[in-house]
Amino acid sequence: MENLIKQTATAKLSLDGKNIDLPVYSGSLGAPAIDVRGLYKTSGHFTFDPGYTSTCSTESQITFIDGGKGQLLYRGYPIEQLAEKSTFLEVSYLLIHGELPNKKQNTEFTNTITQHTMLHDQIESFFHGFRRDAHPMAMMCGTVGALSGFYHDDTHTTVDDARNVAMHRLIAKIPTIAARAYKYSIGQPHVFPDNSLNYAENFLNMCFSVPAAPYHVSPTISRAMDKIFILHADHEQNASTSTVRLAGSSGANPYACIAAGIACLWGPSHGGANEACLNMLREIGSVDRIPEFIARAKDKNDPFRLMGFGHRVYKNFDPRSRVMQKVAHEVLDELGIRNPVLDVAKELEKIALEDEYFIEKKLYPNVDFYSGIVLSALGFPTSMFTVLFALARTVGWISQWNEMLEDPSQRIGRPRQLYTGPTQRDFVPMEER
Ligand code: SDX
């Protein structure tokens, strides 16, 4: 990765009688940034930004979001076009390498991924160590982290070839692990990967086929699954991606870094929102109960939030949510399902978008609002929703991890703090406390 930031202005800070010049950098898109790296040295002051609402943690050339326009670009390509015209593996190549693959590159990349889909046979015993009712995300965290115990040859992050092998292994094996966790949780025998199937078909086959009967996945359904993976692939420096980058900045091996990302994504404010959103829509149950839940979401004394609504960056619509709504209709029509929850979701969206509170706080449906309805229609239990998010986001995490390791300005991440605890005091013996 070549650093492409350029200084385009200078910010002047007047502090304690000193005038401090701070470089202002511009990228190719988005807000300019004030470089505060030298601030502590020149002023003895830190910046304070819990939650990083105004802080760039890195330069990146992978994904760009314009929250005001509802725009999401993967290496410059709009998410709507990629979801419509591309495939998840093609998008994976784009995220990692920066360009859409030509036919030869796409064939080679697809074959490489296909050859890595199987798990080491001893990983089998990992699953049998979990309780049957363990959340599949617990199995994902544990199993992905343990992969570093099986693949010592590609944990040397400073070696390009080792990093490439690790990235290919993770993209290839994450569906196998996800499907394995699902089968284990429902007490069915696991299904091996089938290299004659494409990425989405193979995943659906590993999840839903059983030895007792033939299984055929419809092209509409596998195409919908592939689109869902594309929509979830990457999203700038969100919480889980920042977790992966921070873990990777210490030189931790790629499997440990991705396991850290999975753990972070699991939170209900992040990737866990799709599971929470569908549970909320089911709890609402009918259109006439929507006002009750809208009122609760607006009540400061009620911790309830409208799951699937709001976003740190999107202050207009989340483009992924619009594509996901279309996918919901395609899947439900293909399967001939009349899902009343979809009616509740559409009415809830309509009412919320006309409500002053949501308008004032710029709260719109995000990627998680419709995804649960689609995933449920595809046959997944809510406990698998965040697993599918993690499956797709793995390619975003490894692309960002790889970019960080190739960044010549990369250093170990080590934020500072504003300390408000006790000043120094002497130890008090037990008899005097
Ligand atoms: C993802 O970062 C990413 O890119 C993440 C993601 C990705 O692809 O990686 O896009 C995936 O995580 C999508 C978000 C999924 N989470 C949810 O749907 C959970 C519900 N949403 C919220 O918890 C919240 O909107 C967040 C966490 C998404 C964003 O939180 P912020 O940016 O810190 O916003 P905030 O909590 O400061 O809220 C601002 C105001 C608050 O009111 P005030 O204190 O200003 O009076 O809006 C209110 C909040 O109370 N608010 C909501 C709300 N979300 C924010 N009120 C009701 N319902 C909500 N959903």
CSV table of C-alpha atoms and ligand atoms in Angstrom, one decimal:
chain,number,residue,atom,x,y,z
A,1,MET,CA,0.0,0.0,0.0
A,2,GLU,CA,1.4,3.4,-0.9
A,3,ASN,CA,0.4,6.3,1.4
A,4,LEU,CA,-1.6,8.8,-0.8
A,5,ILE,CA,-2.6,11.4,1.7
A,6,LYS,CA,-1.6,15.0,0.8
A,7,GLN,CA,-1.3,18.1,3.0
A,8,THR,CA,-3.7,20.6,1.6
A,9,ALA,CA,-3.9,23.1,4.5
A,10,THR,CA,-2.7,23.9,8.0
A,11,ALA,CA,-4.8,24.2,11.1
A,12,LYS,CA,-3.7,26.7,13.7
A,13,LEU,CA,-4.2,25.9,17.4
A,14,SER,CA,-3.6,28.6,20.0
A,15,LEU,CA,-3.0,26.9,23.4
A,16,ASP,CA,-1.3,28.1,26.5
A,17,GLY,CA,0.0,31.2,24.7
A,18,LYS,CA,1.6,29.0,22.0
A,19,ASN,CA,0.5,28.9,18.3
A,20,ILE,CA,0.7,25.3,17.0
A,21,ASP,CA,0.5,24.5,13.3
A,22,LEU,CA,-1.2,21.1,12.5
A,23,PRO,CA,-1.1,19.7,9.0
A,24,VAL,CA,-4.5,19.1,7.3
A,25,TYR,CA,-4.6,16.1,5.0
A,26,SER,CA,-7.1,15.4,2.2
A,27,GLY,CA,-7.9,12.0,0.7
A,28,SER,CA,-9.7,11.3,-2.6
A,29,LEU,CA,-13.1,11.4,-1.0
A,30,GLY,CA,-14.6,12.5,2.3
A,31,ALA,CA,-13.7,14.9,5.0
A,32,PRO,CA,-10.2,16.3,5.4
A,33,ALA,CA,-8.3,15.3,8.6
A,34,ILE,CA,-6.1,17.2,11.0
A,35,ASP,CA,-2.9,15.3,11.7
A,36,VAL,CA,-2.6,15.4,15.5
A,37,ARG,CA,0.3,12.9,15.7
A,38,GLY,CA,2.7,15.6,16.9
A,39,LEU,CA,0.2,17.3,19.2
A,40,TYR,CA,1.3,15.7,22.5
A,41,LYS,CA,5.0,16.4,21.7
A,42,THR,CA,4.5,20.0,20.8
A,43,SER,CA,1.7,20.9,23.3
A,44,GLY,CA,1.7,18.3,26.1
A,45,HIS,CA,-2.0,17.7,25.3
A,46,PHE,CA,-3.9,14.7,24.1
A,47,THR,CA,-7.1,14.7,21.9
A,48,PHE,CA,-10.2,13.3,23.6
A,49,ASP,CA,-12.6,11.3,21.4
A,50,PRO,CA,-14.3,8.3,23.1
A,51,GLY,CA,-16.0,6.2,20.4
A,52,TYR,CA,-13.8,7.8,17.8
A,53,THR,CA,-16.7,9.9,16.4
A,54,SER,CA,-14.2,12.4,14.8
A,55,THR,CA,-11.0,10.3,14.6
A,56,CYS,CA,-9.4,8.6,11.6
A,57,SER,CA,-7.5,5.6,12.9
A,58,THR,CA,-5.8,5.0,9.6
A,59,GLU,CA,-5.5,5.9,5.9
A,60,SER,CA,-7.4,3.3,3.8
A,61,GLN,CA,-8.1,2.7,0.1
A,62,ILE,CA,-10.6,-0.1,0.4
A,63,THR,CA,-14.2,1.1,1.3
A,64,PHE,CA,-15.8,4.6,1.4
A,65,ILE,CA,-19.1,5.6,3.0
A,66,ASP,CA,-20.8,9.0,2.4
A,67,GLY,CA,-23.3,9.0,5.2
A,68,GLY,CA,-25.0,12.1,3.9
A,69,LYS,CA,-25.6,10.7,0.5
A,70,GLY,CA,-26.2,7.0,1.6
A,71,GLN,CA,-23.3,6.0,-0.6
A,72,LEU,CA,-21.1,2.9,-0.1
A,73,LEU,CA,-18.2,2.2,-2.4
A,74,TYR,CA,-15.9,-0.9,-2.4
A,75,ARG,CA,-12.7,0.2,-4.1
A,76,GLY,CA,-14.8,2.9,-5.8
A,77,TYR,CA,-17.6,0.7,-7.1
A,78,PRO,CA,-21.1,1.4,-5.7
A,79,ILE,CA,-22.5,-1.4,-3.6
A,80,GLU,CA,-25.7,-1.4,-5.6
A,81,GLN,CA,-23.8,-2.2,-8.9
A,82,LEU,CA,-21.7,-4.9,-7.2
A,83,ALA,CA,-24.7,-6.6,-5.6
A,84,GLU,CA,-26.5,-6.5,-9.0
A,85,LYS,CA,-23.7,-7.5,-11.3
A,86,SER,CA,-20.8,-9.1,-9.4
A,87,THR,CA,-20.3,-12.2,-7.2
A,88,PHE,CA,-19.0,-12.5,-3.6
A,89,LEU,CA,-15.7,-14.1,-4.7
A,90,GLU,CA,-15.2,-11.5,-7.4
A,91,VAL,CA,-15.9,-8.8,-4.8
A,92,SER,CA,-13.5,-10.6,-2.4
A,93,TYR,CA,-10.7,-10.4,-5.0
A,94,LEU,CA,-11.6,-6.7,-5.5
A,95,LEU,CA,-11.4,-5.9,-1.8
A,96,ILE,CA,-8.0,-7.7,-1.3
A,97,HIS,CA,-6.3,-6.6,-4.6
A,98,GLY,CA,-8.0,-3.3,-5.4
A,99,GLU,CA,-9.2,-4.2,-8.9
A,100,LEU,CA,-11.9,-6.4,-10.3
A,101,PRO,CA,-10.3,-9.7,-11.5
A,102,ASN,CA,-10.0,-10.4,-15.2
A,103,LYS,CA,-11.3,-13.8,-16.4
A,104,LYS,CA,-8.0,-15.6,-15.7
A,105,GLN,CA,-7.5,-14.0,-12.3
A,106,ASN,CA,-11.1,-14.8,-11.3
A,107,THR,CA,-10.7,-18.5,-12.4
A,108,GLU,CA,-7.4,-18.8,-10.5
A,109,PHE,CA,-8.8,-17.1,-7.4
A,110,THR,CA,-12.0,-19.2,-7.4
A,111,ASN,CA,-10.0,-22.4,-7.8
A,112,THR,CA,-7.7,-21.5,-5.0
A,113,ILE,CA,-10.6,-20.8,-2.6
A,114,THR,CA,-12.4,-24.0,-3.7
A,115,GLN,CA,-9.2,-26.1,-2.9
A,116,HIS,CA,-9.1,-24.8,0.7
A,117,THR,CA,-12.7,-25.4,1.8
A,118,MET,CA,-12.1,-28.5,3.9
A,119,LEU,CA,-11.2,-28.4,7.6
A,120,HIS,CA,-8.4,-30.4,9.3
A,121,ASP,CA,-10.0,-33.6,10.5
A,122,GLN,CA,-9.1,-32.9,14.1
A,123,ILE,CA,-11.1,-29.7,14.1
A,124,GLU,CA,-14.1,-32.0,14.1
A,125,SER,CA,-13.4,-32.8,17.8
A,126,PHE,CA,-13.6,-29.0,18.6
A,127,PHE,CA,-17.3,-29.0,17.9
A,128,HIS,CA,-17.9,-32.0,20.1
A,129,GLY,CA,-16.4,-30.0,23.0
A,130,PHE,CA,-19.3,-27.5,22.8
A,131,ARG,CA,-22.7,-28.0,24.4
A,132,ARG,CA,-25.3,-28.6,21.7
A,133,ASP,CA,-27.1,-25.4,22.8
A,134,ALA,CA,-23.9,-23.3,22.5
A,135,HIS,CA,-24.6,-20.2,20.5
A,136,PRO,CA,-23.0,-20.7,17.0
A,137,MET,CA,-21.1,-17.5,17.4
A,138,ALA,CA,-19.3,-19.0,20.4
A,139,MET,CA,-18.3,-21.9,18.1
A,140,MET,CA,-17.1,-19.5,15.5
A,141,CYS,CA,-15.0,-17.5,17.9
A,142,GLY,CA,-13.5,-20.6,19.4
A,143,THR,CA,-12.9,-22.5,16.2
A,144,VAL,CA,-11.5,-19.6,14.1
A,145,GLY,CA,-9.1,-18.7,16.9
A,146,ALA,CA,-7.9,-22.3,17.1
A,147,LEU,CA,-7.1,-22.4,13.4
A,148,SER,CA,-3.7,-20.9,14.3
A,149,GLY,CA,-3.0,-24.2,16.1
A,150,PHE,CA,-3.4,-26.0,12.8
A,151,TYR,CA,-1.7,-23.7,10.2
A,152,HIS,CA,1.7,-22.6,11.6
A,153,ASP,CA,3.1,-22.1,8.1
A,154,ASP,CA,1.0,-19.0,7.4
A,155,THR,CA,1.0,-17.1,10.8
A,156,HIS,CA,4.2,-15.1,9.9
A,157,THR,CA,2.5,-11.9,9.0
A,158,THR,CA,5.6,-10.2,7.6
A,159,VAL,CA,5.8,-12.8,4.7
A,160,ASP,CA,3.5,-11.9,1.7
A,161,ASP,CA,3.0,-15.5,0.6
A,162,ALA,CA,2.1,-16.6,4.2
A,163,ARG,CA,-0.4,-13.7,4.4
A,164,ASN,CA,-2.0,-14.7,1.1
A,165,VAL,CA,-2.3,-18.3,2.1
A,166,ALA,CA,-3.9,-17.3,5.4
A,167,MET,CA,-6.4,-15.0,3.6
A,168,HIS,CA,-7.3,-17.7,1.1
A,169,ARG,CA,-7.7,-20.3,3.9
A,170,LEU,CA,-10.0,-18.0,5.9
A,171,ILE,CA,-12.3,-17.0,3.0
A,172,ALA,CA,-12.5,-20.7,2.0
A,173,LYS,CA,-13.0,-22.2,5.5
A,174,ILE,CA,-15.2,-19.7,7.2
A,175,PRO,CA,-18.4,-21.1,5.4
A,176,THR,CA,-17.4,-24.7,6.3
A,177,ILE,CA,-17.0,-23.7,10.0
A,178,ALA,CA,-20.2,-21.7,10.0
A,179,ALA,CA,-22.2,-24.6,8.4
A,180,ARG,CA,-20.5,-27.0,10.8
A,181,ALA,CA,-21.6,-24.9,13.8
A,182,TYR,CA,-25.1,-24.8,12.5
A,183,LYS,CA,-25.3,-28.6,11.9
A,184,TYR,CA,-23.8,-29.3,15.3
A,185,SER,CA,-26.4,-27.0,17.0
A,186,ILE,CA,-29.3,-28.8,15.4
A,187,GLY,CA,-27.9,-32.3,15.9
A,188,GLN,CA,-27.5,-33.2,12.2
A,189,PRO,CA,-24.4,-34.8,10.7
A,190,HIS,CA,-22.1,-32.3,9.1
A,191,VAL,CA,-21.9,-32.0,5.3
A,192,PHE,CA,-18.5,-31.8,3.6
A,193,PRO,CA,-17.8,-29.0,1.0
A,194,ASP,CA,-18.7,-29.9,-2.6
A,195,ASN,CA,-16.2,-28.4,-5.0
A,196,SER,CA,-18.6,-28.6,-7.9
A,197,LEU,CA,-20.8,-25.9,-6.3
A,198,ASN,CA,-20.1,-22.2,-6.3
A,199,TYR,CA,-19.4,-20.4,-3.0
A,200,ALA,CA,-23.0,-19.6,-2.0
A,201,GLU,CA,-24.4,-22.9,-3.3
A,202,ASN,CA,-21.7,-24.8,-1.4
A,203,PHE,CA,-22.6,-23.0,1.9
A,204,LEU,CA,-26.3,-23.6,1.5
A,205,ASN,CA,-25.7,-27.2,0.7
A,206,MET,CA,-23.5,-27.7,3.8
A,207,CYS,CA,-26.2,-26.1,5.9
A,208,PHE,CA,-29.4,-27.6,4.5
A,209,SER,CA,-28.6,-30.9,2.7
A,210,VAL,CA,-29.0,-34.2,4.7
A,211,PRO,CA,-27.7,-37.7,3.8
A,212,ALA,CA,-31.2,-39.0,3.6
A,213,ALA,CA,-32.4,-37.0,0.7
A,214,PRO,CA,-31.2,-35.1,-2.4
A,215,TYR,CA,-30.8,-31.4,-2.0
A,216,HIS,CA,-31.1,-28.8,-4.8
A,217,VAL,CA,-30.7,-25.1,-4.1
A,218,SER,CA,-32.6,-22.8,-6.5
A,219,PRO,CA,-30.5,-20.3,-8.5
A,220,THR,CA,-32.7,-17.5,-7.1
A,221,ILE,CA,-31.9,-18.5,-3.5
A,222,SER,CA,-28.1,-19.0,-4.0
A,223,ARG,CA,-28.0,-15.7,-5.9
A,224,ALA,CA,-29.8,-14.0,-2.9
A,225,MET,CA,-27.3,-15.6,-0.5
A,226,ASP,CA,-24.4,-14.4,-2.6
A,227,LYS,CA,-25.8,-10.8,-2.7
A,228,ILE,CA,-26.2,-10.9,1.1
A,229,PHE,CA,-22.6,-11.8,1.4
A,230,ILE,CA,-21.6,-8.9,-0.9
A,231,LEU,CA,-23.7,-6.4,1.1
A,232,HIS,CA,-21.9,-7.4,4.4
A,233,ALA,CA,-18.4,-7.8,3.0
A,234,ASP,CA,-16.8,-4.6,4.3
A,235,HIS,CA,-17.7,-1.2,5.8
A,236,GLU,CA,-14.7,1.1,6.6
A,237,GLN,CA,-13.4,1.2,10.2
A,238,ASN,CA,-16.4,-0.2,12.0
A,239,ALA,CA,-16.0,-1.6,15.5
A,240,SER,CA,-15.1,-5.2,14.5
A,241,THR,CA,-12.7,-4.1,11.7
A,242,SER,CA,-11.0,-1.7,14.1
A,243,THR,CA,-10.7,-4.6,16.5
A,244,VAL,CA,-9.0,-6.7,13.8
A,245,ARG,CA,-6.6,-3.9,12.9
A,246,LEU,CA,-5.7,-3.3,16.5
A,247,ALA,CA,-5.1,-7.0,17.2
A,248,GLY,CA,-3.1,-7.2,13.9
A,249,SER,CA,-1.0,-4.1,14.8
A,250,SER,CA,0.8,-6.2,17.5
A,251,GLY,CA,1.7,-8.8,14.9
A,252,ALA,CA,-0.9,-11.3,16.2
A,253,ASN,CA,-1.6,-14.1,13.7
A,254,PRO,CA,-4.5,-13.7,11.2
A,255,TYR,CA,-6.7,-16.3,12.8
A,256,ALA,CA,-6.5,-14.7,16.2
A,257,CYS,CA,-7.2,-11.3,14.7
A,258,ILE,CA,-10.3,-12.6,12.8
A,259,ALA,CA,-11.5,-14.4,16.0
A,260,ALA,CA,-11.3,-11.0,17.8
A,261,GLY,CA,-13.3,-9.4,15.0
A,262,ILE,CA,-16.0,-12.1,15.3
A,263,ALA,CA,-16.2,-11.5,19.1
A,264,CYS,CA,-16.7,-7.8,18.6
A,265,LEU,CA,-19.2,-8.3,15.8
A,266,TRP,CA,-21.3,-10.4,18.1
A,267,GLY,CA,-22.5,-7.4,20.1
A,268,PRO,CA,-26.2,-6.4,19.7
A,269,SER,CA,-25.1,-2.8,18.8
A,270,HIS,CA,-23.1,-4.1,15.9
A,271,GLY,CA,-23.5,-7.4,14.0
A,272,GLY,CA,-25.8,-8.9,16.6
A,273,ALA,CA,-28.5,-6.3,15.6
A,274,ASN,CA,-29.9,-8.5,12.8
A,275,GLU,CA,-30.8,-11.2,15.4
A,276,ALA,CA,-32.1,-8.6,17.8
A,277,CYS,CA,-34.1,-6.9,15.1
A,278,LEU,CA,-36.0,-10.0,14.0
A,279,ASN,CA,-36.7,-10.8,17.6
A,280,MET,CA,-38.0,-7.3,18.0
A,281,LEU,CA,-40.2,-7.5,14.9
A,282,ARG,CA,-41.6,-10.8,16.1
A,283,GLU,CA,-42.3,-9.3,19.6
A,284,ILE,CA,-44.1,-6.4,17.9
A,285,GLY,CA,-46.1,-9.1,16.1
A,286,SER,CA,-48.6,-6.9,14.4
A,287,VAL,CA,-48.9,-3.4,12.8
A,288,ASP,CA,-51.2,-2.1,15.5
A,289,ARG,CA,-48.5,-2.6,18.2
A,290,ILE,CA,-45.9,-0.4,16.3
A,291,PRO,CA,-46.8,2.9,18.1
A,292,GLU,CA,-46.1,1.3,21.5
A,293,PHE,CA,-42.6,0.3,20.4
A,294,ILE,CA,-41.9,3.6,18.7
A,295,ALA,CA,-42.9,5.4,22.0
A,296,ARG,CA,-40.5,3.1,23.9
A,297,ALA,CA,-37.7,3.8,21.4
A,298,LYS,CA,-38.2,7.6,22.0
A,299,ASP,CA,-38.4,7.3,25.8
A,300,LYS,CA,-35.1,8.3,27.4
A,301,ASN,CA,-36.0,6.3,30.5
A,302,ASP,CA,-36.4,3.1,28.5
A,303,PRO,CA,-33.2,1.4,27.3
A,304,PHE,CA,-35.2,-0.1,24.4
A,305,ARG,CA,-33.9,0.9,21.0
A,306,LEU,CA,-35.4,0.2,17.6
A,307,MET,CA,-33.0,-2.5,16.4
A,308,GLY,CA,-32.0,-2.3,12.8
A,309,PHE,CA,-32.3,1.5,13.0
A,310,GLY,CA,-29.6,4.2,13.2
A,311,HIS,CA,-26.0,4.3,12.3
A,312,ARG,CA,-22.8,6.1,13.3
A,313,VAL,CA,-22.1,7.1,9.7
A,314,TYR,CA,-25.3,6.9,7.6
A,315,LYS,CA,-27.4,10.0,8.4
A,316,ASN,CA,-29.4,9.3,5.3
A,317,PHE,CA,-30.5,5.8,4.2
A,318,ASP,CA,-28.1,2.8,4.4
A,319,PRO,CA,-27.9,1.7,0.7
A,320,ARG,CA,-27.5,-1.9,1.8
A,321,SER,CA,-30.9,-1.8,3.5
A,322,ARG,CA,-32.6,-0.9,0.2
A,323,VAL,CA,-30.9,-3.8,-1.7
A,324,MET,CA,-31.8,-6.1,1.2
A,325,GLN,CA,-35.4,-5.1,1.0
A,326,LYS,CA,-35.4,-6.1,-2.7
A,327,VAL,CA,-33.7,-9.4,-1.9
A,328,ALA,CA,-36.4,-10.0,0.8
A,329,HIS,CA,-39.1,-9.7,-1.8
A,330,GLU,CA,-37.2,-11.9,-4.3
A,331,VAL,CA,-36.7,-14.6,-1.8
A,332,LEU,CA,-40.3,-14.5,-0.3
A,333,ASP,CA,-41.8,-14.5,-3.8
A,334,GLU,CA,-39.6,-17.4,-4.9
A,335,LEU,CA,-40.5,-19.4,-1.8
A,336,GLY,CA,-44.1,-18.3,-1.9
A,337,ILE,CA,-43.9,-17.1,1.7
A,338,ARG,CA,-46.3,-14.5,3.1
A,339,ASN,CA,-44.4,-13.3,6.1
A,340,PRO,CA,-46.4,-11.0,8.3
A,341,VAL,CA,-43.1,-9.8,9.9
A,342,LEU,CA,-42.2,-8.2,6.6
A,343,ASP,CA,-45.5,-6.3,6.7
A,344,VAL,CA,-44.6,-5.2,10.2
A,345,ALA,CA,-41.1,-4.2,9.1
A,346,LYS,CA,-42.3,-2.1,6.1
A,347,GLU,CA,-45.0,-0.4,8.2
A,348,LEU,CA,-42.5,0.3,11.1
A,349,GLU,CA,-40.1,1.8,8.6
A,350,LYS,CA,-42.8,4.0,7.1
A,351,ILE,CA,-44.0,5.2,10.5
A,352,ALA,CA,-40.5,5.8,11.9
A,353,LEU,CA,-39.3,7.7,8.9
A,354,GLU,CA,-42.3,10.1,9.3
A,355,ASP,CA,-41.7,10.5,13.0
A,356,GLU,CA,-40.1,13.8,14.2
A,357,TYR,CA,-37.7,12.0,16.7
A,358,PHE,CA,-36.2,9.7,14.0
A,359,ILE,CA,-36.1,12.5,11.5
A,360,GLU,CA,-34.3,14.9,13.9
A,361,LYS,CA,-31.8,12.2,15.0
A,362,LYS,CA,-31.4,11.0,11.4
A,363,LEU,CA,-32.3,7.4,12.2
A,364,TYR,CA,-32.8,5.2,9.2
A,365,PRO,CA,-33.0,1.4,8.7
A,366,ASN,CA,-29.6,-0.1,8.5
A,367,VAL,CA,-28.3,-3.3,6.9
A,368,ASP,CA,-29.7,-5.3,9.8
A,369,PHE,CA,-33.3,-4.1,9.4
A,370,TYR,CA,-34.3,-6.5,6.6
A,371,SER,CA,-31.6,-9.1,6.7
A,372,GLY,CA,-33.2,-11.1,9.5
A,373,ILE,CA,-36.4,-11.4,7.4
A,374,VAL,CA,-34.5,-12.8,4.4
A,375,LEU,CA,-32.3,-15.1,6.5
A,376,SER,CA,-35.3,-16.5,8.3
A,377,ALA,CA,-37.0,-17.1,5.0
A,378,LEU,CA,-33.9,-18.9,3.7
A,379,GLY,CA,-34.3,-21.3,6.7
A,380,PHE,CA,-31.7,-19.9,9.2
A,381,PRO,CA,-32.6,-19.6,12.9
A,382,THR,CA,-31.9,-16.2,14.4
A,383,SER,CA,-28.9,-17.6,16.2
A,384,MET,CA,-27.2,-18.0,12.8
A,385,PHE,CA,-27.8,-14.4,11.6
A,386,THR,CA,-24.6,-12.9,13.1
A,387,VAL,CA,-22.7,-16.0,12.0
A,388,LEU,CA,-23.6,-15.2,8.4
A,389,PHE,CA,-22.6,-11.6,8.9
A,390,ALA,CA,-19.2,-12.8,10.2
A,391,LEU,CA,-18.8,-15.2,7.3
A,392,ALA,CA,-19.2,-12.3,4.8
A,393,ARG,CA,-17.3,-9.8,6.8
A,394,THR,CA,-14.2,-12.1,7.1
A,395,VAL,CA,-13.1,-10.9,3.6
A,396,GLY,CA,-13.4,-7.3,4.7
A,397,TRP,CA,-11.5,-7.9,7.9
A,398,ILE,CA,-8.6,-9.7,6.1
A,399,SER,CA,-8.5,-7.0,3.4
A,400,GLN,CA,-8.1,-4.3,6.1
A,401,TRP,CA,-5.7,-6.4,8.1
A,402,ASN,CA,-3.5,-7.0,5.0
A,403,GLU,CA,-3.7,-3.3,4.1
A,404,MET,CA,-2.6,-2.4,7.6
A,405,LEU,CA,0.5,-4.7,7.4
A,406,GLU,CA,1.4,-3.2,4.0
A,407,ASP,CA,1.0,0.4,5.3
A,408,PRO,CA,4.6,1.8,5.6
A,409,SER,CA,3.3,4.2,8.4
A,410,GLN,CA,1.8,1.3,10.4
A,411,ARG,CA,2.6,1.2,14.2
A,412,ILE,CA,1.2,-0.8,17.1
A,413,GLY,CA,-2.1,0.8,18.1
A,414,ARG,CA,-1.9,2.2,21.6
A,415,PRO,CA,-4.5,4.9,22.5
A,416,ARG,CA,-3.9,7.3,25.5
A,417,GLN,CA,-6.6,8.3,28.1
A,418,LEU,CA,-7.8,11.2,30.2
A,419,TYR,CA,-7.2,9.9,33.7
A,420,THR,CA,-9.7,11.0,36.4
A,421,GLY,CA,-8.9,8.4,39.0
A,422,PRO,CA,-7.2,8.9,42.5
A,423,THR,CA,-3.9,10.8,42.6
A,424,GLN,CA,-0.9,9.0,44.3
A,425,ARG,CA,-1.6,7.8,47.8
A,426,ASP,CA,0.2,5.4,50.3
A,427,PHE,CA,-0.9,1.9,51.1
A,428,VAL,CA,-3.3,1.5,54.1
A,429,PRO,CA,-2.6,-1.5,56.4
A,430,MET,CA,-5.6,-3.8,57.0
A,431,GLU,CA,-6.0,-2.8,60.7
A,432,GLU,CA,-6.3,0.9,59.7
A,433,ARG,CA,-9.1,0.5,57.0
B,1,SDX,C1,-23.9,-2.3,12.2
B,1,SDX,O1,-20.2,0.9,12.0
B,1,SDX,C2,-20.7,0.2,11.1
B,1,SDX,O2,-20.4,0.4,9.9
B,1,SDX,C3,-21.5,-1.0,11.6
B,1,SDX,C4,-22.2,-1.8,10.5
B,1,SDX,C5,-21.2,-2.5,9.6
B,1,SDX,O3,-21.5,-2.9,8.5
B,1,SDX,O4,-20.1,-2.9,10.1
B,1,SDX,O5,-22.9,-0.9,9.6
B,1,SDX,C6,-23.1,-2.8,11.0
B,1,SDX,O6,-23.4,-2.4,13.3
B,1,SDX,C7,-25.2,-1.6,11.9
B,1,SDX,C8,-25.8,-1.0,13.2
B,1,SDX,C9,-26.6,-2.1,13.9
B,1,SDX,N1,-27.1,-1.7,15.2
B,1,SDX,C10,-28.4,-1.5,15.5
B,1,SDX,O7,-29.3,-1.5,14.6
B,1,SDX,C11,-28.7,-1.3,17.0
B,1,SDX,C12,-29.6,0.0,17.1
B,1,SDX,N2,-28.8,1.1,16.7
B,1,SDX,C13,-28.2,1.9,17.7
B,1,SDX,O8,-27.7,1.2,18.9
B,1,SDX,C14,-27.2,3.0,17.2
B,1,SDX,O9,-27.9,3.6,16.2
B,1,SDX,C15,-25.9,2.6,16.7
B,1,SDX,C16,-25.1,1.8,17.7
B,1,SDX,C17,-26.0,1.9,15.4
B,1,SDX,C18,-25.1,3.9,16.4
B,1,SDX,O10,-24.8,4.5,17.7
B,1,SDX,P1,-24.2,6.0,17.8
B,1,SDX,O11,-23.7,6.4,16.5
B,1,SDX,O12,-23.2,5.9,18.9
B,1,SDX,O13,-25.4,6.8,18.0
B,1,SDX,P2,-25.9,7.2,19.5
B,1,SDX,O14,-26.1,5.9,20.3
B,1,SDX,O15,-25.1,8.3,20.0
B,1,SDX,O16,-27.4,7.7,19.2
B,1,SDX,C19,-27.6,9.1,18.8
B,1,SDX,C20,-29.0,9.4,19.3
B,1,SDX,C21,-29.2,9.0,20.8
B,1,SDX,O17,-30.2,9.9,21.3
B,1,SDX,P3,-29.6,11.2,22.2
B,1,SDX,O18,-28.7,10.6,23.3
B,1,SDX,O19,-28.9,12.0,21.2
B,1,SDX,O20,-30.9,11.8,22.8
B,1,SDX,O21,-30.0,8.6,18.6
B,1,SDX,C22,-30.6,7.7,19.5
B,1,SDX,C23,-29.8,7.6,20.7
B,1,SDX,O22,-30.6,7.4,21.9
B,1,SDX,N3,-30.7,6.4,18.8
B,1,SDX,C24,-31.8,5.6,18.8
B,1,SDX,C25,-31.4,4.6,18.0
B,1,SDX,N4,-30.1,4.7,17.6
B,1,SDX,C26,-29.7,5.9,18.1
B,1,SDX,N5,-33.0,5.8,19.3
B,1,SDX,C27,-33.9,4.7,19.1
B,1,SDX,N6,-33.6,3.6,18.4
B,1,SDX,C28,-32.3,3.5,17.8
B,1,SDX,N7,-32.1,2.4,17.1
